[in-house]
CSV table of C-alpha atoms and ligand atoms in Angstrom, one decimal:
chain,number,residue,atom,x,y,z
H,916,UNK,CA,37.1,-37.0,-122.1
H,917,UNK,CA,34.2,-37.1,-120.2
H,918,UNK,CA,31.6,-35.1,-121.9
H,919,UNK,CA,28.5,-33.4,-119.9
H,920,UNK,CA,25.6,-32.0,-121.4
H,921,UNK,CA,25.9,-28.5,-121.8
H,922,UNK,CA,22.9,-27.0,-123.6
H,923,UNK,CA,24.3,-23.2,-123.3
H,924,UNK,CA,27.6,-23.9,-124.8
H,925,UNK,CA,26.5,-23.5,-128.5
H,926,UNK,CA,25.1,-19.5,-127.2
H,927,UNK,CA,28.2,-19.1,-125.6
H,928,UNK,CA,30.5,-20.0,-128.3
H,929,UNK,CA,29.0,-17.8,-130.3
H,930,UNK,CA,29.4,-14.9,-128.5
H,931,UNK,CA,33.0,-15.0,-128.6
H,932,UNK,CA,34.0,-15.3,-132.5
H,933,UNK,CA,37.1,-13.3,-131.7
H,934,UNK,CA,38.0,-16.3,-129.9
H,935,UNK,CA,36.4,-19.2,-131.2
H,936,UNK,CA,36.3,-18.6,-135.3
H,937,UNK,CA,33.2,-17.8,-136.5
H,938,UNK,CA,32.7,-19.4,-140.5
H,939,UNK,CA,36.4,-20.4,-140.2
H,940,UNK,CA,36.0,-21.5,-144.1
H,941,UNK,CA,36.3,-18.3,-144.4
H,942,UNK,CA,39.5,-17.8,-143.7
H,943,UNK,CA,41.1,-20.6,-145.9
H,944,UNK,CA,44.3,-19.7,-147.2
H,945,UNK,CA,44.0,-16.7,-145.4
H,946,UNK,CA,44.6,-17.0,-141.9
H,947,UNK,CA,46.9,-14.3,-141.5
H,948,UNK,CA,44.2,-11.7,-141.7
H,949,UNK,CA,42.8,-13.4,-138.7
H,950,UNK,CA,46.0,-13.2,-136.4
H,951,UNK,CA,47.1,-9.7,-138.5
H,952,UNK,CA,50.7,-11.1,-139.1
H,953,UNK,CA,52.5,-13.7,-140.9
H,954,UNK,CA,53.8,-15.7,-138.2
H,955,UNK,CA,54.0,-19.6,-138.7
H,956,UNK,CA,50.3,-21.1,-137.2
H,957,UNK,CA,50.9,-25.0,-135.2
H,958,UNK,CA,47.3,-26.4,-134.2
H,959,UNK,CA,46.5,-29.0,-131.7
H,960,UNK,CA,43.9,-31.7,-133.0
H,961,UNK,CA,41.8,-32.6,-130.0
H,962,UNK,CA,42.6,-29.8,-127.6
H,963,UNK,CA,40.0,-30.9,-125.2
H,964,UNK,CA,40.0,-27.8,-122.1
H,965,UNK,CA,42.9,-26.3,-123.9
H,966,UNK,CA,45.7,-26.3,-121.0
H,967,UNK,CA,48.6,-27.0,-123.7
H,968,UNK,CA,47.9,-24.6,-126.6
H,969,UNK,CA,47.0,-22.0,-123.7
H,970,UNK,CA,50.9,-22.6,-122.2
H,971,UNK,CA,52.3,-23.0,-125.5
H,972,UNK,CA,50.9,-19.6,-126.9
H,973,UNK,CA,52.0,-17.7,-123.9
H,974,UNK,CA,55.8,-19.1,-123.9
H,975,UNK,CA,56.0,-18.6,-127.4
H,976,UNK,CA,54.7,-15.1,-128.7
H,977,UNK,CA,55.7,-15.2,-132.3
H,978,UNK,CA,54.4,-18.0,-133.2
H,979,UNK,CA,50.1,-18.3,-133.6
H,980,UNK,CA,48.3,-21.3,-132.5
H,981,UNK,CA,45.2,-23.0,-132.9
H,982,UNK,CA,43.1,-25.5,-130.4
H,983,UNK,CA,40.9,-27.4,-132.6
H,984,UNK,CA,38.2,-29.5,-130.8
H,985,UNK,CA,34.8,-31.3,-131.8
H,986,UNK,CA,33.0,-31.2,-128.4
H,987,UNK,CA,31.2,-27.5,-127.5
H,988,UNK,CA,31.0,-28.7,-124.1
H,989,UNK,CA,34.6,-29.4,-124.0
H,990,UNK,CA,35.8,-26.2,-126.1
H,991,UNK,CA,34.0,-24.1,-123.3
H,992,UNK,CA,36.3,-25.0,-121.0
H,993,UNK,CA,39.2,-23.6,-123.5
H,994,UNK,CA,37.4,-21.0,-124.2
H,995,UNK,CA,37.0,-19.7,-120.4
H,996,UNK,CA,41.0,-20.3,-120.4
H,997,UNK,CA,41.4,-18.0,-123.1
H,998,UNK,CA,39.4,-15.6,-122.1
H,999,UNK,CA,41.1,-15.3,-118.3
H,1000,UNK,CA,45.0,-15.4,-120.8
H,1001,UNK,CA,43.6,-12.9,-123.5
H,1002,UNK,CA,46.2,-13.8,-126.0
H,1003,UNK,CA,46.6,-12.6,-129.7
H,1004,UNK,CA,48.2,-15.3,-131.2
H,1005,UNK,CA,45.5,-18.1,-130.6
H,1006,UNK,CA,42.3,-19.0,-131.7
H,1007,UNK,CA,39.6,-22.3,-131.2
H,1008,UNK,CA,37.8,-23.9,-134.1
H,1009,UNK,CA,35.2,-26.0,-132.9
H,1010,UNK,CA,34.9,-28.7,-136.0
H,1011,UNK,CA,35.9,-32.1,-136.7
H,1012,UNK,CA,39.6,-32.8,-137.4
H,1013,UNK,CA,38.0,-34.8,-140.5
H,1014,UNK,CA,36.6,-31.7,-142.3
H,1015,UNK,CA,40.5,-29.6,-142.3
H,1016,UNK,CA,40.5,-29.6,-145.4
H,1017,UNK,CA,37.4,-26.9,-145.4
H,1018,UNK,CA,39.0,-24.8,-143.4
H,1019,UNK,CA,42.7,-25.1,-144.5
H,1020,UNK,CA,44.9,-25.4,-147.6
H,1021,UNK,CA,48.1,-26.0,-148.7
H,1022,UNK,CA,51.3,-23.9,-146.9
H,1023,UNK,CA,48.5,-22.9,-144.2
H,1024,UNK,CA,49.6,-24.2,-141.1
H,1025,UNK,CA,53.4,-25.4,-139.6
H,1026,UNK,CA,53.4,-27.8,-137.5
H,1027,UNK,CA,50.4,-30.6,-136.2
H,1028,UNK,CA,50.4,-31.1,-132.1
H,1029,UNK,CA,48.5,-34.7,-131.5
H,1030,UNK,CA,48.6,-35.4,-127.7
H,1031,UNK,CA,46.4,-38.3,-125.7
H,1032,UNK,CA,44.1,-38.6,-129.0
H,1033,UNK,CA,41.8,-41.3,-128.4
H,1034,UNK,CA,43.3,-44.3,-128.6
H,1035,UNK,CA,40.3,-46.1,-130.4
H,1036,UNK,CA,41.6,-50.0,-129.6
H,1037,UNK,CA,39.8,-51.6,-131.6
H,1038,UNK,CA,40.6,-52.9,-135.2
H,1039,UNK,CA,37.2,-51.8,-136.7
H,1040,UNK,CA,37.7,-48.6,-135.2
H,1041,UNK,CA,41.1,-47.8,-136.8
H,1042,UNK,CA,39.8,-45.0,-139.4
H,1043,UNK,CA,38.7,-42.7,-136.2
H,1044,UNK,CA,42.0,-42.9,-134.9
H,1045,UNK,CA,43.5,-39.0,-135.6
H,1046,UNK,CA,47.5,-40.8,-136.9
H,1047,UNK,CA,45.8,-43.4,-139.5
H,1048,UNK,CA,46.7,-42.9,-142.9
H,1049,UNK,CA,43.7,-41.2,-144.1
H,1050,UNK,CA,44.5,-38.3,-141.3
H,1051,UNK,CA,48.3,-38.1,-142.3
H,1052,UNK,CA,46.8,-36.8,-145.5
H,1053,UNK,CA,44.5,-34.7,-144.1
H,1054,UNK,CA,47.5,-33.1,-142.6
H,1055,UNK,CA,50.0,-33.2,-145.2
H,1056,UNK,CA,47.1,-31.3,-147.4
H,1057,UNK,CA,47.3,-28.4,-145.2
H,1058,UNK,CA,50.9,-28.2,-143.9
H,1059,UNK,CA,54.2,-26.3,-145.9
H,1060,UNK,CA,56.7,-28.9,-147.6
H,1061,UNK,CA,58.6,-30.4,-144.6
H,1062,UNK,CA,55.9,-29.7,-141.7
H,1063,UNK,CA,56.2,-31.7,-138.6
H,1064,UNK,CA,53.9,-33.6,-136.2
H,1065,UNK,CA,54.5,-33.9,-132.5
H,1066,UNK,CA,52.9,-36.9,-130.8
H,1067,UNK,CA,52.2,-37.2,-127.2
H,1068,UNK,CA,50.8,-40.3,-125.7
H,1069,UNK,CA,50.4,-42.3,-122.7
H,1070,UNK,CA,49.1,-45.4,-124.5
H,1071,UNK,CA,51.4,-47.9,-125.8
H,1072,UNK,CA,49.4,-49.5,-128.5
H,1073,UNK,CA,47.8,-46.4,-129.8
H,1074,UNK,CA,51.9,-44.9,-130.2
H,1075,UNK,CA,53.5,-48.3,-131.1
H,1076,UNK,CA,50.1,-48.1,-134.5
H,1077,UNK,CA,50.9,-44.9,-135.1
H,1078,UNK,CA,54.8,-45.2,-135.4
H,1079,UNK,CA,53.6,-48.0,-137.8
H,1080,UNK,CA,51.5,-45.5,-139.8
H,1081,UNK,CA,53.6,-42.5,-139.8
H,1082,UNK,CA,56.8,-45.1,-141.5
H,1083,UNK,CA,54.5,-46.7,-143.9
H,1084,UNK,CA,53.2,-42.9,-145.1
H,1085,UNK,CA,56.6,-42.2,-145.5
H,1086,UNK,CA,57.3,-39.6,-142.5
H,1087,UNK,CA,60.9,-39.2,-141.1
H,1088,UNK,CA,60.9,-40.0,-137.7
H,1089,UNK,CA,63.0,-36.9,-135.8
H,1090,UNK,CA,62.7,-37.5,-132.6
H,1091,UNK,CA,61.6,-40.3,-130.5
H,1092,UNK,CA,61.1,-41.3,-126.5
H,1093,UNK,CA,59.8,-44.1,-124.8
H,1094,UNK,CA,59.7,-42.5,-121.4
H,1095,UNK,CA,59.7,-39.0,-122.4
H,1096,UNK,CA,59.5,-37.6,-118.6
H,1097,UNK,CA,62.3,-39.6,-118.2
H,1098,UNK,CA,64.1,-37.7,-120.8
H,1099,UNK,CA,66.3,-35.2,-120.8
H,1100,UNK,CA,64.4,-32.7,-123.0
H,1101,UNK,CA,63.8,-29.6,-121.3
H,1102,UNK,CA,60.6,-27.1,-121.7
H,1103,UNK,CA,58.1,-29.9,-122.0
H,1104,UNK,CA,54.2,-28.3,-121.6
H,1105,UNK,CA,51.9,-30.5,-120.7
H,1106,UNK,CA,48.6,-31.5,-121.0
H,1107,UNK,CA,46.0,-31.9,-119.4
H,1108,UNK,CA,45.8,-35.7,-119.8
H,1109,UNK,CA,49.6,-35.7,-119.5
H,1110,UNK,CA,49.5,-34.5,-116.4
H,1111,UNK,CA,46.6,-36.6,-114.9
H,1112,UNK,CA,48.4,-39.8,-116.7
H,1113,UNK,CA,51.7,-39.1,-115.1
H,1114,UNK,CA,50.6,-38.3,-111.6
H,1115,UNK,CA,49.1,-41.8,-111.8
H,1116,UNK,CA,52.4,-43.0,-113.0
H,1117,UNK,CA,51.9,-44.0,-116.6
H,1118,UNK,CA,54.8,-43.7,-118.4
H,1119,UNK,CA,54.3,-40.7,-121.4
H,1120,UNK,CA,55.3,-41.7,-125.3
H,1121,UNK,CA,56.2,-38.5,-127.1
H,1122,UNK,CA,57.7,-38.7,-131.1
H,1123,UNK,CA,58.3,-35.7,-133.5
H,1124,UNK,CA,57.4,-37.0,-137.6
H,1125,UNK,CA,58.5,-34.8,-140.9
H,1126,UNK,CA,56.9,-34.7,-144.3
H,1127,UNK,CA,59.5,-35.5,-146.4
H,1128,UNK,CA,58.4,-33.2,-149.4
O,2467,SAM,N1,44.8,-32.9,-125.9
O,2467,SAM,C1,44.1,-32.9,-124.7
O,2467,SAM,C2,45.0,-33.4,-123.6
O,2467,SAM,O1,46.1,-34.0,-123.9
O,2467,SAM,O2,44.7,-33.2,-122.4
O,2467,SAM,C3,42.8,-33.7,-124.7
O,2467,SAM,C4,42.9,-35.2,-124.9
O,2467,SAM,S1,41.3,-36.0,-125.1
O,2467,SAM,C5,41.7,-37.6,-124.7
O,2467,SAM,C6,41.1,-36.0,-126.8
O,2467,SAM,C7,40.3,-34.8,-127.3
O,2467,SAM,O3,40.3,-34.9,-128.7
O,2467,SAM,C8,38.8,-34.8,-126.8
O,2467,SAM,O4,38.5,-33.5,-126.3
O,2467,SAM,C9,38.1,-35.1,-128.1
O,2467,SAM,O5,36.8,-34.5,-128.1
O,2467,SAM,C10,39.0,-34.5,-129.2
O,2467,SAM,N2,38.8,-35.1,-130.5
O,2467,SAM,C11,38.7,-36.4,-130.8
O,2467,SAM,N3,38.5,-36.6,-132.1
O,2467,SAM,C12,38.4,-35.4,-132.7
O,2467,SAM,C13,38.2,-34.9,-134.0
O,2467,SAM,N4,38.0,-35.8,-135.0
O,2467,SAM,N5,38.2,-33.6,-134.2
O,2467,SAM,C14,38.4,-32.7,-133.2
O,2467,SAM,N6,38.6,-33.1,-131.9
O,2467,SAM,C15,38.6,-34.4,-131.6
């Protein structure tokens, strides 16, 4: 993601809280109050300008969703999309992936969407990478018994790691493609980075994962 200064976007994030949550710690265990229903919540970790959670909340009304992205200059972007689609059943939290558990608890959320996360190739970097162990955690911490993550990727080594890491924690691997465009699965959304990827004709890596409690 190519990040640009953009002094004004901390103002302008604040003055959308009914978008982007305001104190989203306060919410923990609680997130219903903030969508006023009960419906199951899936976040994407590392939304960047938010084209996929905006798609996936239109097409799929009854469920909420939630576009969670470090970068205020890069939330803007999601933000501006949300504000054009208006929709009820999604929200951005601009925080740091590492810090869920502040935010969320156990049973809060039902599914994890991971797509082009940054691949971080190098060894010493492995911790930062959003499928290492210490992430998987993370995520088990605030998902119900049996919660899934969907993985989208256009970088080999950054899915064949992960598939490594999601076995060794123990996941149950659901669903797997090596050339998902290629597949025959139908109602694929895709991302921003998906689509740039593909156009340029890098083959796309997509795997669903289960907690097995
Ligand atoms: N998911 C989008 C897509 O597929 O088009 C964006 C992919 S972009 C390569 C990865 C995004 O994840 C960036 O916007 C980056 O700022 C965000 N990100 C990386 N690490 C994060 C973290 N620890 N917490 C929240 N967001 C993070």
């Amino acid at each position: 993601m190519r990040l640009r200064n953009k002094p004004w976007a901390k103002e302008r994030i604040e003055q959308h809280p009914q978008y982007i949550v305001a104190n989203p710690e306060q919410h923990k265990g609680n997130w219903a109050e903030v969508f006023d229903n009960n419906h199951p919540i899936h976040i994407e970790v590392g939304t960047g300008k938010g084209q996929f959670i905006t798609e996936m909340a239109k097409a799929n009304p009854d469920i909420n969703y939630m576009g969670i992205e470090i970068y205020d200059s890069v939330i803007v972007a999601a933000l501006d999309r949300l504000i054009e689609a208006d929709l009820p059943n999604l929200r951005l939290l601009n925080v740091n992936a590492a810090d869920l558990a502040k935010y969320f608890t156990k049973n809060d959320i039902d599914r994890v969407y991971l797509n082009f996360s940054d691949p971080w190739p190098k060894t010493r970097h492995e911790k930062r990478r959003l499928t290492y162990k210490d992430f998987l955690k993370l995520y088990e911490d605030i998902l119900v018994d049996g919660g899934e993550i969907h993985f989208k990727t256009d970088n080999q080594g950054l899915f064949e790691y992960s598939l490594m890491s999601f076995s060794a924690y123990g996941l149950l691997l659901k669903y797997v493609s090596l050339d998902f465009h290629k597949s025959d699965y139908e109602g694929n959304i895709m991302t921003e980075y998906e689509q740039k990827f593909s156009e340029m004709g890098n083959r796309i890596y997509r795997c669903e994962v289960k907690y097995q409690n």
